[in-house]
Coordinates of C-alpha atoms in Angstrom, one line a residue:
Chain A
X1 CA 0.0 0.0 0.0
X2 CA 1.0 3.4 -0.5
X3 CA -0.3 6.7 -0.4
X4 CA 0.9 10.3 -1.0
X5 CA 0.7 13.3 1.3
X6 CA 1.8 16.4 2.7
X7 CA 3.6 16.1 5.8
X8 CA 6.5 17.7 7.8
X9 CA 9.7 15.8 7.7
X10 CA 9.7 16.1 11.1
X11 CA 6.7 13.7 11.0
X12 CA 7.9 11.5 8.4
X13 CA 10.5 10.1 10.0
X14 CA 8.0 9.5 12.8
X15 CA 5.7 7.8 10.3
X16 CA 8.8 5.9 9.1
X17 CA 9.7 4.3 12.4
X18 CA 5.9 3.6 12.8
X19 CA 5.7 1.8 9.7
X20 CA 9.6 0.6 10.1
X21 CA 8.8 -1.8 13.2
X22 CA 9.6 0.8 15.9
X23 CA 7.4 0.0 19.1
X24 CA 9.4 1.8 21.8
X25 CA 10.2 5.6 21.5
X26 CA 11.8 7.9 24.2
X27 CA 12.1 11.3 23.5
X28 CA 12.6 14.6 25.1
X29 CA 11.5 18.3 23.7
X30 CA 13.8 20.3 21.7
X31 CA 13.3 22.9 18.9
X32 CA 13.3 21.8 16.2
X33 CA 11.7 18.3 16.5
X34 CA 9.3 18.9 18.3
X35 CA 7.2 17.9 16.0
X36 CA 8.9 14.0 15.4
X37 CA 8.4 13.7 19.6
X38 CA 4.7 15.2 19.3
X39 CA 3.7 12.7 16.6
X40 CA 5.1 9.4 18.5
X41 CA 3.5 10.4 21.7
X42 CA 0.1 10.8 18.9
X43 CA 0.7 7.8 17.0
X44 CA 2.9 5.3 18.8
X45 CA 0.1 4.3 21.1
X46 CA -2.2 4.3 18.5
X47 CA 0.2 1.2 17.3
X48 CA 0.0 -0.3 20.6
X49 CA 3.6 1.2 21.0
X50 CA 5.4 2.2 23.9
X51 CA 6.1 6.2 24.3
X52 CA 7.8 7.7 27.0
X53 CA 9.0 11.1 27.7
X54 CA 12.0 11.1 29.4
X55 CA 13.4 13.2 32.2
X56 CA 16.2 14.1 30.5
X57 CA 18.1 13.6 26.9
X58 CA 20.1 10.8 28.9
X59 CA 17.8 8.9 30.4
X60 CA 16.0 8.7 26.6
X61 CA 19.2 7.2 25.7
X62 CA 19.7 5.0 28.3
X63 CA 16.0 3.5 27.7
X64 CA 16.8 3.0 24.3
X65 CA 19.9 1.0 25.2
X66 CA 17.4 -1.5 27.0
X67 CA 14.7 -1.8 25.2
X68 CA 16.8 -2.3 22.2
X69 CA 18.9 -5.0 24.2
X70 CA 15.9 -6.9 24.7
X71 CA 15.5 -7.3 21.3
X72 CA 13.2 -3.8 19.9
X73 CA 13.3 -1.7 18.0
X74 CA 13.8 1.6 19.9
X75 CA 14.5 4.6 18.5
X76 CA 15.0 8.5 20.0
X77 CA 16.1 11.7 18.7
X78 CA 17.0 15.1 19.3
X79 CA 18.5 17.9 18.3
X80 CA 22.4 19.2 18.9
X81 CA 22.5 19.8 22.5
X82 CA 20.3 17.2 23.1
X83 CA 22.5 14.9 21.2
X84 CA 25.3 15.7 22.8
X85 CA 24.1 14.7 26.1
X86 CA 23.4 11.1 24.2
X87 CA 27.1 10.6 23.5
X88 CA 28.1 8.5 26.5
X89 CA 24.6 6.0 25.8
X90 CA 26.1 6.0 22.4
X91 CA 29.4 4.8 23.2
X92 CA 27.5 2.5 25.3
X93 CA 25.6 1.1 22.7
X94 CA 28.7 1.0 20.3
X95 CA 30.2 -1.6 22.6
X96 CA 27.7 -3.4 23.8
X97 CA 26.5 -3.6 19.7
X98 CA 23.2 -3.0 20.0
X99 CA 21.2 -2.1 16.9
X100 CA 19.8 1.4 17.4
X101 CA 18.0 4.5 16.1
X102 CA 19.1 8.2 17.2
X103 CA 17.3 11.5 14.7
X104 CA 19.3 14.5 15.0
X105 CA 17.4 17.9 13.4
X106 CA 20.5 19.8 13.7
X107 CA 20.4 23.1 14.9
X108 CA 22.9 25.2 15.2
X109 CA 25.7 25.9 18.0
X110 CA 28.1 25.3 19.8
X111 CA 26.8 25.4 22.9
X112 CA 23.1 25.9 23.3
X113 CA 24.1 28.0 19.9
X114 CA 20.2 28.4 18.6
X115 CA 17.3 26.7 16.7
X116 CA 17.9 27.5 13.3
X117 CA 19.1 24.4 10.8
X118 CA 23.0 23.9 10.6
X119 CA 24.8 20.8 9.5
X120 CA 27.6 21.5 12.6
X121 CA 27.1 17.7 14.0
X122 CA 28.9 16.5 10.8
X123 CA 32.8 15.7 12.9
X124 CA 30.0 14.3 16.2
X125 CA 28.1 12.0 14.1
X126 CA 31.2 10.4 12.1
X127 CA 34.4 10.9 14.0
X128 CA 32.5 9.4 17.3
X129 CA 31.3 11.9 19.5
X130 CA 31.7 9.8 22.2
X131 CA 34.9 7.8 23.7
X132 CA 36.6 4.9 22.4
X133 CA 37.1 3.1 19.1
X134 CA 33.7 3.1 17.4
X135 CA 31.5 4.0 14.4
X136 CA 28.5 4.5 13.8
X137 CA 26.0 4.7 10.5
X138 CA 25.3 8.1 9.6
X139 CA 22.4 8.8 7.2
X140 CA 21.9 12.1 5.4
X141 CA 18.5 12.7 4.0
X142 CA 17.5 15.2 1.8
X143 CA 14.1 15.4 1.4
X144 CA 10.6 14.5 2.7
X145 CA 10.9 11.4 0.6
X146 CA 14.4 10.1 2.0
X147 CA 13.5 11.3 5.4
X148 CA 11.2 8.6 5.3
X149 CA 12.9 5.8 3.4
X150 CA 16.5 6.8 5.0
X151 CA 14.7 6.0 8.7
X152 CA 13.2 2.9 7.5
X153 CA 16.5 2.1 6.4
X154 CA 18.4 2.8 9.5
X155 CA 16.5 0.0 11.2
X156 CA 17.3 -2.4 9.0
X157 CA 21.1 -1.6 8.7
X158 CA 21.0 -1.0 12.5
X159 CA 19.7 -4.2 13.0
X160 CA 21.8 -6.0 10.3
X161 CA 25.2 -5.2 11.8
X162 CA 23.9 -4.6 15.4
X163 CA 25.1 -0.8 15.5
X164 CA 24.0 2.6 16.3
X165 CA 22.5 4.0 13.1
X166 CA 22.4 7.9 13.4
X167 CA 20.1 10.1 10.4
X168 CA 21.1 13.4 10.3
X169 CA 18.4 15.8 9.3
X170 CA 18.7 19.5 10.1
X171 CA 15.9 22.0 11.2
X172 CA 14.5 22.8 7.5
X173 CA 14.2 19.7 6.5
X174 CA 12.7 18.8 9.7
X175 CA 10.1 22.3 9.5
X176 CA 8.9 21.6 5.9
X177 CA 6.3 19.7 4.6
X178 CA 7.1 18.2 1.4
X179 CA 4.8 15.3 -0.4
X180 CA 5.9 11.9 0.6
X181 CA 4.6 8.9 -0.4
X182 CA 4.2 6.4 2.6
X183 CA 5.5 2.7 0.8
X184 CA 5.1 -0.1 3.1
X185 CA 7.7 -2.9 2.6
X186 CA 6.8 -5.5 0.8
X187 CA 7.7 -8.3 2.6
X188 CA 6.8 -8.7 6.3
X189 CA 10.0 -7.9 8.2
X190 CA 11.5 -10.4 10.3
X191 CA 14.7 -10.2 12.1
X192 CA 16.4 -12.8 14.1
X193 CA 18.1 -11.6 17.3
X194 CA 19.4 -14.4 19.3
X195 CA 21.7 -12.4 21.2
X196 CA 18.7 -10.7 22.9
X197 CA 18.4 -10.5 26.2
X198 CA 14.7 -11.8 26.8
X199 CA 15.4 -14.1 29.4
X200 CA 16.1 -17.7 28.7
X201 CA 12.7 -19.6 29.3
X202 CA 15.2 -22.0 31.0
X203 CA 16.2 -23.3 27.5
X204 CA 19.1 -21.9 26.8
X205 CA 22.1 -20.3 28.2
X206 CA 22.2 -16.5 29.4
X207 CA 22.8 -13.8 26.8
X208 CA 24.9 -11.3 28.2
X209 CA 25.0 -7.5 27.4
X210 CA 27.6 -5.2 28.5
X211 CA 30.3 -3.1 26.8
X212 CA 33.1 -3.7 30.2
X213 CA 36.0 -5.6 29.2
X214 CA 38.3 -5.7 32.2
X215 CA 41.0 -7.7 30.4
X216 CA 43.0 -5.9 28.2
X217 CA 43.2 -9.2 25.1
X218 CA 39.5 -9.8 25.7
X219 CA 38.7 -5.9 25.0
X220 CA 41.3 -6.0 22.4
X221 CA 39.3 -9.2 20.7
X222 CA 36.1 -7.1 21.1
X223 CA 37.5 -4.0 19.1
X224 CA 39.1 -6.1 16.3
X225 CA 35.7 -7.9 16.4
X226 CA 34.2 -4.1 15.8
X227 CA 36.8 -3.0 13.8
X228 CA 36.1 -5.8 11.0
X229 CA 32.3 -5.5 11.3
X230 CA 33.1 -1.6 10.4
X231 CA 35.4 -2.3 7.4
X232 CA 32.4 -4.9 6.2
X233 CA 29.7 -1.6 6.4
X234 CA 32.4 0.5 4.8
X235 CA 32.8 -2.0 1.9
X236 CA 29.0 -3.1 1.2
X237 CA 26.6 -0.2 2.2
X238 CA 28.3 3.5 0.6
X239 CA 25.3 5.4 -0.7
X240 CA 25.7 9.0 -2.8
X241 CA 24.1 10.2 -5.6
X242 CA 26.4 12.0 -8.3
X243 CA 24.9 14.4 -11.2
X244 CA 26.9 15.5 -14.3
X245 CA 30.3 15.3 -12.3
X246 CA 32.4 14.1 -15.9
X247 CA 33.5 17.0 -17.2
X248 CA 32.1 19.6 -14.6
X249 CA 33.9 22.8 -14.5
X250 CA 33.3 22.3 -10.9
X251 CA 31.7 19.9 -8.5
X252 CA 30.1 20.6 -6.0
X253 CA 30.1 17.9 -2.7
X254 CA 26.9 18.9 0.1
X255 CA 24.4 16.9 1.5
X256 CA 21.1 17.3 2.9
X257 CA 19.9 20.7 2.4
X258 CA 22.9 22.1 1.4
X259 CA 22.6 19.6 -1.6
X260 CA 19.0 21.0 -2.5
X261 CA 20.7 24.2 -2.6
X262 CA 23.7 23.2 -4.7
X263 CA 20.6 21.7 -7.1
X264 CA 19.3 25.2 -8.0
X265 CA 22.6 26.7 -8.2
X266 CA 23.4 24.0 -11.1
X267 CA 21.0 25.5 -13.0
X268 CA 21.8 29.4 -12.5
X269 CA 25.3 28.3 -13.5
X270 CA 24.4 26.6 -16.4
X271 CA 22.2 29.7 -17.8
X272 CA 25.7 31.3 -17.5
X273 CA 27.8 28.9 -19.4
X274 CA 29.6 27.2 -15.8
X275 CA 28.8 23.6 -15.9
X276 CA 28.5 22.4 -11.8
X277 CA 28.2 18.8 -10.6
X278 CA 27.1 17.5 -7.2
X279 CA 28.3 14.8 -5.1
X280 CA 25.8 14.3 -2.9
X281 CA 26.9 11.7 0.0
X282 CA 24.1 9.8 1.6
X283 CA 26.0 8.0 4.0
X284 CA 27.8 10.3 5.8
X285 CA 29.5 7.5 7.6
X286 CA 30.7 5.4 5.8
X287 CA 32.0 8.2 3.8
X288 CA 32.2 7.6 -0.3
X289 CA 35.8 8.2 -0.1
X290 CA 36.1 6.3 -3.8
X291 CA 33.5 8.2 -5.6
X292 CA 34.5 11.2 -4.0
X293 CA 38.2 10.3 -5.2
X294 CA 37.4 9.8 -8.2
X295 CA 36.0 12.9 -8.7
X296 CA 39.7 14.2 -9.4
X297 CA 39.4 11.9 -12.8
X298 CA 36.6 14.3 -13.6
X299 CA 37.3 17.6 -13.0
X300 CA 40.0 20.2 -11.9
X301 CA 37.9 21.9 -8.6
X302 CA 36.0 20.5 -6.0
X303 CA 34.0 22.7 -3.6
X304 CA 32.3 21.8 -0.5
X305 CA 29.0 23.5 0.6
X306 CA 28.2 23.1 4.0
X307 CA 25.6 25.1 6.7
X308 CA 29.2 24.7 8.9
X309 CA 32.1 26.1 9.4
X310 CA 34.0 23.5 7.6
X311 CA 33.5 19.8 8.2
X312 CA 32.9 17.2 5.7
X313 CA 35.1 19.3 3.6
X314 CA 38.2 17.3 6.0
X315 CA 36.8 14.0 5.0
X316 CA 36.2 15.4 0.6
X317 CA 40.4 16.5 1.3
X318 CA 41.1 12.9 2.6
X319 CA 39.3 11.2 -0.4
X320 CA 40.9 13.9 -2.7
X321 CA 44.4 13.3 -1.7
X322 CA 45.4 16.6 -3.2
X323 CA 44.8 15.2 -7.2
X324 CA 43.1 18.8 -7.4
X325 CA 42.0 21.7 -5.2
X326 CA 39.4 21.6 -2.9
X327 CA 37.8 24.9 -1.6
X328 CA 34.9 25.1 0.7
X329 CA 31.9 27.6 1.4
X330 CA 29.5 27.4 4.3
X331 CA 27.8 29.7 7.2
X332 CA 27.1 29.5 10.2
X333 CA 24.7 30.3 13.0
X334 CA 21.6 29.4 11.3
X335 CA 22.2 31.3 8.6
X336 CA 21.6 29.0 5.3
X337 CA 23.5 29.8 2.3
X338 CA 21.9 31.6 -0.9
X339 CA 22.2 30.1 -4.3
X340 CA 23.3 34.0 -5.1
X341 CA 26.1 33.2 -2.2
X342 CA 26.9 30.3 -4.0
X343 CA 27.2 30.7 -7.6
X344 CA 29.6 34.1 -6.5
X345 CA 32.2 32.0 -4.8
X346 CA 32.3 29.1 -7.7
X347 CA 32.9 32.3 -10.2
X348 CA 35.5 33.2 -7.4
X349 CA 36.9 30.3 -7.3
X350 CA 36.9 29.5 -10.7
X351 CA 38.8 32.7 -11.3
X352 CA 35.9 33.8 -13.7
X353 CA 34.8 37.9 -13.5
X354 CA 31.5 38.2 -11.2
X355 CA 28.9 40.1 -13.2
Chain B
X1 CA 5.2 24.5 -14.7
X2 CA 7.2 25.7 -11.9
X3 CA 5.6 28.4 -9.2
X4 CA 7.5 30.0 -6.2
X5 CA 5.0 32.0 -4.4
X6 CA 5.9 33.7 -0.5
X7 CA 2.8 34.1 1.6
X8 CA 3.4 37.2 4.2
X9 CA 1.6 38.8 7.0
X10 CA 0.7 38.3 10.4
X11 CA 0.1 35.5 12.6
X12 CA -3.4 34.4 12.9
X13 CA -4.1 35.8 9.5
X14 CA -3.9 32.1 8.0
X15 CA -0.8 32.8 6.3
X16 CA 0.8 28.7 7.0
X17 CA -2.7 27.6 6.4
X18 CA -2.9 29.0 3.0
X19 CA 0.4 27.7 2.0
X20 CA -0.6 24.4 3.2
X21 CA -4.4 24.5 1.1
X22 CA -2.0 25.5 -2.2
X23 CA 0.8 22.4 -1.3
X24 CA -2.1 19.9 -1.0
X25 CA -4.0 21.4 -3.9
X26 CA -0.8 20.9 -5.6
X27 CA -0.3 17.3 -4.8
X28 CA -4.4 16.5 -5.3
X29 CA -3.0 17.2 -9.1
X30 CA 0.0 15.3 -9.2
X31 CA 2.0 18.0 -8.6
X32 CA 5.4 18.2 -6.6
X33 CA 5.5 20.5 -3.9
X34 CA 7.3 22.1 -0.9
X35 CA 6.5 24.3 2.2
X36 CA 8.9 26.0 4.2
X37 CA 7.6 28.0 6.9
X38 CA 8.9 30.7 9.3
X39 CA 10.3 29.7 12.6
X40 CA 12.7 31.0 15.5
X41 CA 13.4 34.3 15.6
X42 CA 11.9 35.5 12.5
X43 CA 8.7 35.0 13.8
X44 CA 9.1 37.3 16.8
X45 CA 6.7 40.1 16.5
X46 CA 4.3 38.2 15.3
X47 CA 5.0 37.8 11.3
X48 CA 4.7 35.0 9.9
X49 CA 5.6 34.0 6.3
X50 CA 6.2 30.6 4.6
X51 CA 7.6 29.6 1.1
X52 CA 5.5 27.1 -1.4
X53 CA 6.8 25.6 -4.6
X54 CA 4.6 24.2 -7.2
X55 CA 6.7 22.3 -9.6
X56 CA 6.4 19.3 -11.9
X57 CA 10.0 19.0 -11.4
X58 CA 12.0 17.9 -8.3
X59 CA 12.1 20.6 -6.3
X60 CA 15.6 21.6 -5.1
X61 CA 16.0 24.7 -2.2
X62 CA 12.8 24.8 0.1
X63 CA 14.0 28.2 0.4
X64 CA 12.8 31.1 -2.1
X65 CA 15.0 33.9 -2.8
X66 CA 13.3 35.4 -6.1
X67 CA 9.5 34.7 -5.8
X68 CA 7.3 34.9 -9.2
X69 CA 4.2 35.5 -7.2
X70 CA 4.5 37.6 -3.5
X71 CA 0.7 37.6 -1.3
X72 CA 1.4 40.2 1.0
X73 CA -1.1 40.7 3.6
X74 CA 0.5 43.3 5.5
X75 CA 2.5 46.5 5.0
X76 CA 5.7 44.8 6.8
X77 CA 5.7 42.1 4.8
X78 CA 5.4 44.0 1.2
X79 CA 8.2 46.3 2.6
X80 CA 10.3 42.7 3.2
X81 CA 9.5 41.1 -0.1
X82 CA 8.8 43.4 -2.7
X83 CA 12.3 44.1 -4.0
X84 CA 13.2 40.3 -4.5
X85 CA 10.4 39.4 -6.5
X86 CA 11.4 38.8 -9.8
X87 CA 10.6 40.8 -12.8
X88 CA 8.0 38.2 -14.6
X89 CA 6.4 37.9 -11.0
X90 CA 3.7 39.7 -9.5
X91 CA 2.2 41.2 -6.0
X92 CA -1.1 40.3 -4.7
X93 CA -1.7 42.4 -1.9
X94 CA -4.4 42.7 0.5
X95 CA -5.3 46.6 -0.3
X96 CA -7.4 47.0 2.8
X97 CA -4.8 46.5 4.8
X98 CA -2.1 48.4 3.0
X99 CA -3.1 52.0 1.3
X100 CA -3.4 51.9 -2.2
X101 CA -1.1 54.8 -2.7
X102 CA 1.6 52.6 -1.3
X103 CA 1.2 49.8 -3.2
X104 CA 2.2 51.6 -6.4
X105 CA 5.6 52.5 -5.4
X106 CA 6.3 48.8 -6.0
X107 CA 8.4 47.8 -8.7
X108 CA 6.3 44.4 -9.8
X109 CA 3.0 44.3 -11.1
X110 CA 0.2 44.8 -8.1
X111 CA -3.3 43.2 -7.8
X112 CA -4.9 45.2 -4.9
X113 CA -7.6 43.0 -3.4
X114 CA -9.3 44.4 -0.6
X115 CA -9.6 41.0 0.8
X116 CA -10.0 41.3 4.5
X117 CA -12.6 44.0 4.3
X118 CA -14.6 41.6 1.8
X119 CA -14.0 38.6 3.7
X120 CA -15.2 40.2 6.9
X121 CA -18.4 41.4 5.1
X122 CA -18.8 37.7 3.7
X123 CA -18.9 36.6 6.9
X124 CA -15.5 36.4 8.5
X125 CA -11.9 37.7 8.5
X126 CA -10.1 34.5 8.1
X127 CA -11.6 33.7 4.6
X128 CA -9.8 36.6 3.3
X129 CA -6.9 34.0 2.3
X130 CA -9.3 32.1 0.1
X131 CA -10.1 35.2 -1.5
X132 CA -6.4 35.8 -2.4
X133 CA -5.6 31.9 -3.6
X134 CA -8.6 32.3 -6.0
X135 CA -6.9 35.7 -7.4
X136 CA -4.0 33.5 -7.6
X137 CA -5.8 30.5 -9.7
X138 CA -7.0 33.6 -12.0
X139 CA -3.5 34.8 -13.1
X140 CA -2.3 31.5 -13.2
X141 CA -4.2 28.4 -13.6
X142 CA -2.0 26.6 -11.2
X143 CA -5.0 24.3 -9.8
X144 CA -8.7 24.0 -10.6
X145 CA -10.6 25.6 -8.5
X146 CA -12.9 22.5 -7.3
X147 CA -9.2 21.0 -6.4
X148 CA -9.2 23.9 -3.5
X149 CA -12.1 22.4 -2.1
X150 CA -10.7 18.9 -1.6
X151 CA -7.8 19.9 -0.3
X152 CA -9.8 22.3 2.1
X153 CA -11.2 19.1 3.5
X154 CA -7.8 17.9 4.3
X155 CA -6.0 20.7 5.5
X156 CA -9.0 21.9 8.2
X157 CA -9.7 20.3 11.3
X158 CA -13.2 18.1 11.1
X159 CA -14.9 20.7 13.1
X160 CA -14.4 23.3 10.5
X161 CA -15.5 21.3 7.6
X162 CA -19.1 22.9 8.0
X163 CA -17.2 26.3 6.7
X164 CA -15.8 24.8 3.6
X165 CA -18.8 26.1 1.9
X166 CA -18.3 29.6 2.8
X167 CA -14.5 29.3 2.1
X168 CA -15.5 28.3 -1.0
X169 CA -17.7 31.1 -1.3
X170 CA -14.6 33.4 -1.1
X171 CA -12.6 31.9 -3.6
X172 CA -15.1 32.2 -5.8
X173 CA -15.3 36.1 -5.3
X174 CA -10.9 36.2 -5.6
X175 CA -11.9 34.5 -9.0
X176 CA -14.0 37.1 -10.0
X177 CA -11.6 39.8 -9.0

């Protein structure tokens, strides 16, 4: 079944976990998704659910850490100060390997910063934002439509590889309402988690959850153990989309809703004779070092457009490996970048006169 | 076809509703759409604005820098948007609520529509939006009328489906204007 409609991102991804298998939510306000919170605490007892609003941002966390080690799937999200206060439960969850869900509608900061959309949790959602050697999946939506089938998604890769699978949405996307059409999946889902801990009916032996290791080689085991299973999720699930990069006098790499914006600057450019690709990653983690490598094959300039001060523009550098230059535009502090903005600093950088 | 149309004025003058009756509308006719409203600290003193594209394409930026159409319901909100509409575009402004005399110091072509006063003598304030969306339908054909009154179905709360009628009633009038 599927059906279109109008809907706030915020509430697709809501609608996504509904329809994903979710049955146990904990949230806790934050502007700007509010909205995501409002509509499990609607909907999620409407599908015999479990909803609870936390005390706190870690205590939401925390739940989600045991309902998800019994075997649900639990999801929460917040926004960038909230998600901050998640990092520890996230490290948690990274060694324990539990498969989870955590939204972040970034806003922007640091600090409590302000409410306005930013893409400034790029390094805390990829680099770990918590201690110790982990990863996890980060997902980077950029549209009503992939808000919905990117969350869907999460769970299913979360529960694939038992990890923490982040989607990274920013307030926009999360405000707008776009048309989305709801697609339920085709084949009932069914996921095997023996390692669950929901008690042993006396038939079998105790599953164990915990992420302390006391002994150095047996904590050692455990991170090479991790280390594989990321190295497996780097090899087999890289998503990007990549438009008229052969060739370009520039490309362009952004995500989310800096992509959308790089989108309508391709075709201002193009009414003025400058032909701009995009490299739009999708997972954000793992990043698409190869494609974005081989960008260098393609064309002389790569830019990246960020609502930061400079982030995945480290990891498009890395990728790079100095084949050609790789210049950067963003701002900051809520601010969202104009497609004026933008189409000035690839004539800038491109060394063409602005008109 | 490809519409970018800002919807300005107050709070509590229907402005988000009206974007969301023109989204759905758009979508009740296969149409892609997006709405992008106002939040945080732009909404402080009480304006309230949001951003709606109409496109059979994939829609890229949420975000409108160069509208084609502007509905301005209040003097603060021409003064904010006039100058960035672009040349091909147009003004529909709600002339009871900003003088007349004003309205022709803008650049773009103005439809002055006294729609609040007319709405409120049809009945009541809040339908003056209707009367501006069917003023937009007559310059542009973006959606059949009738369309307006499915979508008004879907966008208002089931108590208020008794006023679809009247709201009707006042797009109707914004057609004939």
């Amino acid at each position: 079944m599927s059906e279109k409609v109008l809907i706030k991102g915020n509430e697709a991804i809501g609608e996504a976990a509904i329809r994903a298998g979710c049955r146990h939510y904990f949230g806790y306000p934050i502007t700007p998704q509010n909205e995501l919170t409002n509509y499990m605490s609607k909907y999620m007892p409407e599908a015999g659910g479990v909803f609870i609003q936390a005390e706190s941002e870690i205590a939401a966390i925390n739940m989600v850490y045991g309902a998800a080690g019994a075997g649900a799937r639990a999801m929460t999200s917040s926004s960038s100060p909230g998600i901050s206060l998640k990092q520890e439960g996230i490290s948690y969850i990274a060694g324990a390997e539990i498969p989870a869900v955590v939204v972040n509608v970034m806003r922007c900061g640091p600090g409590l910063g302000g409410i306005m959309p930013a893409q400034s949790d790029y390094f805390q959602a990829v680099k770990g934002g918590g201690h110790g050697d982990y990863r996890n999946i980060a997902l980077a939506p950029s549209n009503g439509q992939e808000l919905y089938e990117l969350t869907v998604k999460a769970f299913d890769l979360a529960d694939k590889y038992r990890m923490l699978v982040m989607v990274m949405a920013d307030g926009a996307l999360g405000q707008m309402m776009e048309n989305v059409e709801f697609r339920d999946r085709e084949e009932p889902l069914i996921v095997e988690k023996p390692w669950a801990a929901t008690g042993t009916g006396m038939k079998r032996e105790k599953n164990s959850i915990t992420s302390v290791y006391i002994n150095p080689d047996e904590l050692e085991t455990v991170n090479n153990r991790l280390q594989a299973k990321y190295h497996e999720v780097e090899e087999n699930e890289v998503m990007y989309e990549e438009i008229n990069c052969e060739g370009a006098d520039i490309v362009i790499c952004a995500y989310g809703l800096a992509a959308r914006l790089t989108r309508n600057v391709m075709k201002s450019a193009s009414a003025e004779g400058i032909k701009v690709g995009l490299m739009r990653p999708i997972t954000l983690w793992p990043f698409p070092k190869q494609a974005v490598g081989a960008l260098a094959e393609k064309t002389d300039t790569v830019m990246s457009v960020e609502l930061s001060a400079g982030q995945m523009v480290e990891d498009v550098r890395l990728a790079i490996n100095g084949k050609v230059p790789v210049h950067f535009y963003g701002r900051t502090g809520g601010n969202i970048p104009t497609q004026d903005e933008i189409l000035d600093k690839i004539k800038e950088v491109l060394g063409k006169e602005k008109k | 076809m490809n519409y970018e149309i800002i919807l300005a004025g107050f709070g509590g003058q229907g402005i988000l509703s009206a974007g969301r009756i023109i989204s759905v509308s758009a979508i009740l006719e296969g149409r892609n759409t997006t709405w992008f409203p106002s939040y945080g600290p732009e909404m402080r003193g009480g304006t309230a604005n949001c951003h709606v594209i109409v496109s059979d394409d994939e829609i890229g930026s949420p975000i409108i820098n160069n509208p084609d159409i502007l509905i301005a319901m209040t003097l603060p909100a021409l003064e904010k948007f006039e100058k960035v509409v672009r040349n091909t575009g147009f003004i529909i402004a709600d002339s009871s609520l900003i003088e007349e005399e004003r309205l022709k110091e803008a650049k773009s072509r103005v439809f002055p529509i006294k729609a609040t006063q007319i709405a409120g003598e049809m009945g009541h304030k809040a339908y003056a939006m209707l009367i501006m969306i069917g003023k937009l339908i007559k310059e542009t054909n973006i959606f059949k009328p009738e369309t307006v009154e499915k979508a008004l179905y879907e966008v208002l709360k089931q108590e208020l489906h008794k006023l679809v009628p009247e709201e009707m009633a006042a797009l109707s009038a914004g057609l004939e204007m």
